[in-house]
GROMACS .gro file of N, CA, C and O in nm:
model
  324
    1MET      N    1  -3.889  -1.900  -5.370
    1MET     CA    2  -3.801  -2.019  -5.389
    1MET      C    3  -3.906  -2.136  -5.416
    1MET      O    4  -3.997  -2.155  -5.355
    2SER      N    5  -3.865  -2.213  -5.508
    2SER     CA    6  -3.944  -2.334  -5.546
    2SER      C    7  -3.922  -2.443  -5.438
    2SER      O    8  -3.824  -2.445  -5.375
    3GLN      N    9  -4.029  -2.533  -5.430
    3GLN     CA   10  -4.024  -2.644  -5.335
    3GLN      C   11  -3.912  -2.736  -5.370
    3GLN      O   12  -3.906  -2.779  -5.486
    4PRO      N   13  -3.830  -2.771  -5.280
    4PRO     CA   14  -3.732  -2.871  -5.311
    4PRO      C   15  -3.790  -3.016  -5.330
    4PRO      O   16  -3.893  -3.037  -5.276
    5ARG      N   17  -3.705  -3.100  -5.394
    5ARG     CA   18  -3.745  -3.238  -5.405
    5ARG      C   19  -3.693  -3.312  -5.295
    5ARG      O   20  -3.570  -3.315  -5.284
    6VAL      N   21  -3.772  -3.366  -5.212
    6VAL     CA   22  -3.727  -3.433  -5.095
    6VAL      C   23  -3.787  -3.583  -5.088
    6VAL      O   24  -3.904  -3.593  -5.103
    7ILE      N   25  -3.693  -3.675  -5.063
    7ILE     CA   26  -3.734  -3.815  -5.054
    7ILE      C   27  -3.674  -3.862  -4.924
    7ILE      O   28  -3.566  -3.845  -4.895
    8VAL      N   29  -3.772  -3.928  -4.845
    8VAL     CA   30  -3.725  -3.982  -4.715
    8VAL      C   31  -3.736  -4.131  -4.730
    8VAL      O   32  -3.851  -4.193  -4.745
    9TYR      N   33  -3.620  -4.205  -4.726
    9TYR     CA   34  -3.610  -4.346  -4.727
    9TYR      C   35  -3.629  -4.391  -4.584
    9TYR      O   36  -3.554  -4.350  -4.504
   10SER      N   37  -3.734  -4.469  -4.547
   10SER     CA   38  -3.758  -4.494  -4.409
   10SER      C   39  -3.824  -4.634  -4.394
   10SER      O   40  -3.844  -4.707  -4.497
   11THR      N   41  -3.847  -4.674  -4.270
   11THR     CA   42  -3.931  -4.795  -4.236
   11THR      C   43  -4.032  -4.747  -4.132
   11THR      O   44  -4.006  -4.645  -4.055
   12PRO      N   45  -4.141  -4.817  -4.118
   12PRO     CA   46  -4.249  -4.774  -4.033
   12PRO      C   47  -4.203  -4.783  -3.884
   12PRO      O   48  -4.264  -4.705  -3.802
   13THR      N   49  -4.114  -4.869  -3.846
   13THR     CA   50  -4.087  -4.883  -3.702
   13THR      C   51  -3.955  -4.800  -3.661
   13THR      O   52  -3.918  -4.813  -3.553
   14CYS      N   53  -3.903  -4.729  -3.751
   14CYS     CA   54  -3.781  -4.644  -3.717
   14CYS      C   55  -3.822  -4.511  -3.645
   14CYS      O   56  -3.886  -4.433  -3.713
   15PRO      N   57  -3.778  -4.495  -3.520
   15PRO     CA   58  -3.817  -4.379  -3.452
   15PRO      C   59  -3.753  -4.249  -3.514
   15PRO      O   60  -3.812  -4.141  -3.515
   16TRP      N   61  -3.622  -4.260  -3.560
   16TRP     CA   62  -3.571  -4.142  -3.624
   16TRP      C   63  -3.623  -4.108  -3.758
   16TRP      O   64  -3.626  -3.993  -3.796
   17CYS      N   65  -3.673  -4.210  -3.829
   17CYS     CA   66  -3.751  -4.189  -3.952
   17CYS      C   67  -3.873  -4.102  -3.917
   17CYS      O   68  -3.908  -4.009  -3.997
   18ASN      N   69  -3.950  -4.146  -3.818
   18ASN     CA   70  -4.074  -4.080  -3.780
   18ASN      C   71  -4.040  -3.940  -3.737
   18ASN      O   72  -4.125  -3.846  -3.765
   19ALA      N   73  -3.929  -3.921  -3.664
   19ALA     CA   74  -3.894  -3.787  -3.623
   19ALA      C   75  -3.861  -3.697  -3.742
   19ALA      O   76  -3.898  -3.575  -3.742
   20THR      N   77  -3.796  -3.747  -3.836
   20THR     CA   78  -3.759  -3.674  -3.957
   20THR      C   79  -3.882  -3.629  -4.034
   20THR      O   80  -3.891  -3.510  -4.068
   21LYS      N   81  -3.974  -3.721  -4.058
   21LYS     CA   82  -4.098  -3.687  -4.124
   21LYS      C   83  -4.186  -3.595  -4.051
   21LYS      O   84  -4.241  -3.500  -4.111
   22ARG      N   85  -4.187  -3.610  -3.910
   22ARG     CA   86  -4.264  -3.511  -3.832
   22ARG      C   87  -4.200  -3.371  -3.847
   22ARG      O   88  -4.267  -3.266  -3.857
   23TYR      N   89  -4.068  -3.361  -3.838
   23TYR     CA   90  -4.000  -3.225  -3.854
   23TYR      C   91  -4.023  -3.164  -3.992
   23TYR      O   92  -4.057  -3.044  -3.995
   24LEU      N   93  -4.021  -3.248  -4.095
   24LEU     CA   94  -4.045  -3.190  -4.226
   24LEU      C   95  -4.194  -3.137  -4.241
   24LEU      O   96  -4.219  -3.024  -4.294
   25ARG      N   97  -4.284  -3.218  -4.191
   25ARG     CA   98  -4.428  -3.170  -4.184
   25ARG      C   99  -4.439  -3.038  -4.103
   25ARG      O  100  -4.517  -2.948  -4.151
   26GLU      N  101  -4.380  -3.028  -3.989
   26GLU     CA  102  -4.384  -2.908  -3.910
   26GLU      C  103  -4.326  -2.792  -3.987
   26GLU      O  104  -4.372  -2.679  -3.968
   27ARG      N  105  -4.233  -2.810  -4.068
   27ARG     CA  106  -4.175  -2.705  -4.140
   27ARG      C  107  -4.239  -2.684  -4.277
   27ARG      O  108  -4.199  -2.603  -4.362
   28GLN      N  109  -4.343  -2.769  -4.298
   28GLN     CA  110  -4.432  -2.756  -4.425
   28GLN      C  111  -4.351  -2.789  -4.551
   28GLN      O  112  -4.369  -2.722  -4.653
   29ILE      N  113  -4.260  -2.885  -4.534
   29ILE     CA  114  -4.186  -2.938  -4.651
   29ILE      C  115  -4.256  -3.056  -4.712
   29ILE      O  116  -4.266  -3.161  -4.633
   30HIS      N  117  -4.292  -3.057  -4.829
   30HIS     CA  118  -4.350  -3.172  -4.896
   30HIS      C  119  -4.236  -3.267  -4.926
   30HIS      O  120  -4.125  -3.233  -4.961
   31PHE      N  121  -4.269  -3.396  -4.897
   31PHE     CA  122  -4.169  -3.502  -4.915
   31PHE      C  123  -4.232  -3.630  -4.970
   31PHE      O  124  -4.354  -3.649  -4.936
   32TYR      N  125  -4.157  -3.714  -5.030
   32TYR     CA  126  -4.207  -3.848  -5.073
   32TYR      C  127  -4.151  -3.945  -4.973
   32TYR      O  128  -4.031  -3.942  -4.939
   33ASP      N  129  -4.238  -4.027  -4.911
   33ASP     CA  130  -4.189  -4.123  -4.807
   33ASP      C  131  -4.184  -4.259  -4.872
   33ASP      O  132  -4.283  -4.309  -4.931
   34VAL      N  133  -4.060  -4.305  -4.881
   34VAL     CA  134  -4.037  -4.447  -4.942
   34VAL      C  135  -4.007  -4.553  -4.838
   34VAL      O  136  -3.905  -4.532  -4.778
   35ASP      N  137  -4.096  -4.645  -4.823
   35ASP     CA  138  -4.080  -4.745  -4.725
   35ASP      C  139  -3.993  -4.858  -4.781
   35ASP      O  140  -4.033  -4.933  -4.859
   36VAL      N  141  -3.866  -4.853  -4.738
   36VAL     CA  142  -3.767  -4.946  -4.801
   36VAL      C  143  -3.786  -5.090  -4.740
   36VAL      O  144  -3.727  -5.188  -4.789
   37SER      N  145  -3.872  -5.109  -4.634
   37SER     CA  146  -3.896  -5.245  -4.581
   37SER      C  147  -3.995  -5.314  -4.674
   37SER      O  148  -4.006  -5.439  -4.673
   38ARG      N  149  -4.064  -5.245  -4.767
   38ARG     CA  150  -4.167  -5.302  -4.855
   38ARG      C  151  -4.128  -5.291  -4.999
   38ARG      O  152  -4.186  -5.355  -5.091
   39ASP      N  153  -4.025  -5.218  -5.031
   39ASP     CA  154  -3.985  -5.195  -5.164
   39ASP      C  155  -3.833  -5.215  -5.187
   39ASP      O  156  -3.746  -5.130  -5.154
   40GLN      N  157  -3.798  -5.337  -5.221
   40GLN     CA  158  -3.653  -5.381  -5.229
   40GLN      C  159  -3.577  -5.295  -5.337
   40GLN      O  160  -3.459  -5.264  -5.312
   41LYS      N  161  -3.645  -5.261  -5.440
   41LYS     CA  162  -3.571  -5.172  -5.542
   41LYS      C  163  -3.540  -5.033  -5.486
   41LYS      O  164  -3.435  -4.992  -5.509
   42ALA      N  165  -3.632  -4.983  -5.407
   42ALA     CA  166  -3.602  -4.853  -5.349
   42ALA      C  167  -3.497  -4.864  -5.238
   42ALA      O  168  -3.402  -4.784  -5.230
   43ALA      N  169  -3.489  -4.979  -5.169
   43ALA     CA  170  -3.384  -5.006  -5.074
   43ALA      C  171  -3.247  -5.017  -5.140
   43ALA      O  172  -3.147  -4.957  -5.098
   44MET      N  173  -3.242  -5.073  -5.261
   44MET     CA  174  -3.120  -5.084  -5.331
   44MET      C  175  -3.078  -4.952  -5.379
   44MET      O  176  -2.960  -4.905  -5.382
   45GLU      N  177  -3.172  -4.865  -5.430
   45GLU     CA  178  -3.146  -4.722  -5.475
   45GLU      C  179  -3.091  -4.648  -5.361
   45GLU      O  180  -2.993  -4.566  -5.370
   46MET      N  181  -3.151  -4.666  -5.236
   46MET     CA  182  -3.099  -4.590  -5.118
   46MET      C  183  -2.955  -4.622  -5.091
   46MET      O  184  -2.878  -4.531  -5.058
   47VAL      N  185  -2.920  -4.756  -5.085
   47VAL     CA  186  -2.788  -4.788  -5.057
   47VAL      C  187  -2.690  -4.741  -5.166
   47VAL      O  188  -2.591  -4.690  -5.136
   48ARG      N  189  -2.732  -4.730  -5.289
   48ARG     CA  190  -2.647  -4.689  -5.400
   48ARG      C  191  -2.627  -4.535  -5.379
   48ARG      O  192  -2.508  -4.489  -5.400
   49LYS      N  193  -2.728  -4.469  -5.336
   49LYS     CA  194  -2.710  -4.322  -5.322
   49LYS      C  195  -2.628  -4.290  -5.196
   49LYS      O  196  -2.550  -4.191  -5.206
   50SER      N  197  -2.643  -4.359  -5.091
   50SER     CA  198  -2.591  -4.321  -4.961
   50SER      C  199  -2.476  -4.404  -4.915
   50SER      O  200  -2.398  -4.360  -4.829
   51GLY      N  201  -2.463  -4.526  -4.965
   51GLY     CA  202  -2.360  -4.616  -4.915
   51GLY      C  203  -2.403  -4.672  -4.786
   51GLY      O  204  -2.329  -4.739  -4.715
   52GLN      N  205  -2.520  -4.652  -4.738
   52GLN     CA  206  -2.574  -4.694  -4.606
   52GLN      C  207  -2.693  -4.788  -4.620
   52GLN      O  208  -2.774  -4.764  -4.707
   53GLN      N  209  -2.707  -4.874  -4.522
   53GLN     CA  210  -2.826  -4.960  -4.518
   53GLN      C  211  -2.918  -4.918  -4.411
   53GLN      O  212  -3.044  -4.958  -4.408
   54GLY      N  213  -2.879  -4.829  -4.319
   54GLY     CA  214  -2.960  -4.785  -4.220
   54GLY      C  215  -3.049  -4.667  -4.256
   54GLY      O  216  -3.016  -4.600  -4.359
   55VAL      N  217  -3.154  -4.644  -4.190
   55VAL     CA  218  -3.251  -4.537  -4.216
   55VAL      C  219  -3.261  -4.444  -4.101
   55VAL      O  220  -3.227  -4.478  -3.987
   56PRO      N  221  -3.306  -4.321  -4.119
   56PRO     CA  222  -3.348  -4.261  -4.243
   56PRO      C  223  -3.230  -4.218  -4.333
   56PRO      O  224  -3.127  -4.182  -4.279
   57VAL      N  225  -3.257  -4.214  -4.459
   57VAL     CA  226  -3.177  -4.149  -4.559
   57VAL      C  227  -3.266  -4.050  -4.627
   57VAL      O  228  -3.374  -4.077  -4.667
   58ILE      N  229  -3.218  -3.926  -4.636
   58ILE     CA  230  -3.293  -3.821  -4.690
   58ILE      C  231  -3.226  -3.760  -4.813
   58ILE      O  232  -3.105  -3.732  -4.805
   59ASP      N  233  -3.296  -3.758  -4.918
   59ASP     CA  234  -3.240  -3.703  -5.053
   59ASP      C  235  -3.315  -3.568  -5.070
   59ASP      O  236  -3.431  -3.566  -5.081
   60ILE      N  237  -3.232  -3.461  -5.063
   60ILE     CA  238  -3.279  -3.325  -5.081
   60ILE      C  239  -3.217  -3.270  -5.204
   60ILE      O  240  -3.101  -3.239  -5.210
   61ASN      N  241  -3.285  -3.267  -5.323
   61ASN     CA  242  -3.242  -3.216  -5.446
   61ASN      C  243  -3.119  -3.289  -5.486
   61ASN      O  244  -3.022  -3.227  -5.537
   62GLY      N  245  -3.108  -3.420  -5.451
   62GLY     CA  246  -2.991  -3.503  -5.497
   62GLY      C  247  -2.880  -3.492  -5.392
   62GLY      O  248  -2.772  -3.564  -5.410
   63ARG      N  249  -2.891  -3.422  -5.285
   63ARG     CA  250  -2.793  -3.420  -5.175
   63ARG      C  251  -2.841  -3.516  -5.069
   63ARG      O  252  -2.956  -3.506  -5.024
   64ILE      N  253  -2.752  -3.602  -5.020
   64ILE     CA  254  -2.789  -3.707  -4.928
   64ILE      C  255  -2.758  -3.670  -4.781
   64ILE      O  256  -2.645  -3.628  -4.754
   65VAL      N  257  -2.851  -3.694  -4.694
   65VAL     CA  258  -2.836  -3.684  -4.548
   65VAL      C  259  -2.858  -3.818  -4.493
   65VAL      O  260  -2.970  -3.877  -4.515
   66VAL      N  261  -2.767  -3.864  -4.409
   66VAL     CA  262  -2.792  -3.991  -4.346
   66VAL      C  263  -2.828  -3.966  -4.195
   66VAL      O  264  -2.749  -3.892  -4.135
   67GLY      N  265  -2.939  -4.015  -4.160
   67GLY     CA  266  -2.981  -3.987  -4.026
   67GLY      C  267  -3.059  -3.860  -4.008
   67GLY      O  268  -3.068  -3.775  -4.104
   68PHE      N  269  -3.116  -3.836  -3.897
   68PHE     CA  270  -3.192  -3.720  -3.864
   68PHE      C  271  -3.095  -3.607  -3.824
   68PHE      O  272  -3.075  -3.574  -3.708
   69ASP      N  273  -3.028  -3.549  -3.914
   69ASP     CA  274  -2.930  -3.439  -3.892
   69ASP      C  275  -3.002  -3.300  -3.927
   69ASP      O  276  -2.998  -3.255  -4.041
   70ARG      N  277  -3.063  -3.255  -3.820
   70ARG     CA  278  -3.145  -3.134  -3.838
   70ARG      C  279  -3.070  -3.020  -3.899
   70ARG      O  280  -3.129  -2.941  -3.983
   71ALA      N  281  -2.948  -2.992  -3.849
   71ALA     CA  282  -2.877  -2.878  -3.900
   71ALA      C  283  -2.847  -2.892  -4.053
   71ALA      O  284  -2.861  -2.798  -4.123
   72ARG      N  285  -2.805  -3.014  -4.096
   72ARG     CA  286  -2.779  -3.031  -4.237
   72ARG      C  287  -2.907  -3.027  -4.323
   72ARG      O  288  -2.911  -2.969  -4.423
   73ILE      N  289  -3.020  -3.084  -4.267
   73ILE     CA  290  -3.142  -3.071  -4.330
   73ILE      C  291  -3.178  -2.923  -4.356
   73ILE      O  292  -3.221  -2.883  -4.464
   74ASP      N  293  -3.179  -2.848  -4.244
   74ASP     CA  294  -3.207  -2.708  -4.252
   74ASP      C  295  -3.118  -2.637  -4.351
   74ASP      O  296  -3.170  -2.552  -4.430
   75ALA      N  297  -2.994  -2.662  -4.352
   75ALA     CA  298  -2.896  -2.599  -4.446
   75ALA      C  299  -2.933  -2.629  -4.591
   75ALA      O  300  -2.934  -2.540  -4.677
   76LEU      N  301  -2.957  -2.750  -4.617
   76LEU     CA  302  -2.994  -2.793  -4.759
   76LEU      C  303  -3.121  -2.739  -4.805
   76LEU      O  304  -3.151  -2.712  -4.927
   77LEU      N  305  -3.222  -2.713  -4.705
   77LEU     CA  306  -3.349  -2.660  -4.744
   77LEU      C  307  -3.348  -2.505  -4.732
   77LEU      O  308  -3.453  -2.450  -4.767
   78GLY      N  309  -3.246  -2.444  -4.685
   78GLY     CA  310  -3.240  -2.299  -4.669
   78GLY      C  311  -3.328  -2.252  -4.552
   78GLY      O  312  -3.385  -2.140  -4.564
   79LEU      N  313  -3.341  -2.330  -4.456
   79LEU     CA  314  -3.426  -2.300  -4.344
   79LEU      C  315  -3.347  -2.238  -4.233
   79LEU      O  316  -3.233  -2.271  -4.214
   80ARG      N  317  -3.406  -2.155  -4.150
   80ARG     CA  318  -3.351  -2.100  -4.032
   80ARG      C  319  -3.427  -2.159  -3.908
   80ARG      O  320  -3.541  -2.188  -3.918
   81ARG      N  321  -3.356  -2.179  -3.804
   81ARG     CA  322  -3.424  -2.230  -3.678
   81ARG      C  323  -3.508  -2.133  -3.610
   81ARG      O  324  -3.505  -2.028  -3.609
   0.00000   0.00000   0.00000
């Protein structure tokens, strides 16, 4: 299976963002980390995609996950626990 396209919209001080990124690293999932506190255009894109201003927002092949929802992340990535 090819590597999924994963984007994590986050901020450096968000504990759930850091937990999400740590979880993806542990599962050896490559992801793009977008710091929405420093990139206003990316923040607007995140809100457009998710309808949310809170982080983390995870984009997995165009499917949006709001928050660190491990079960949904695993399902979209085809991972087993």
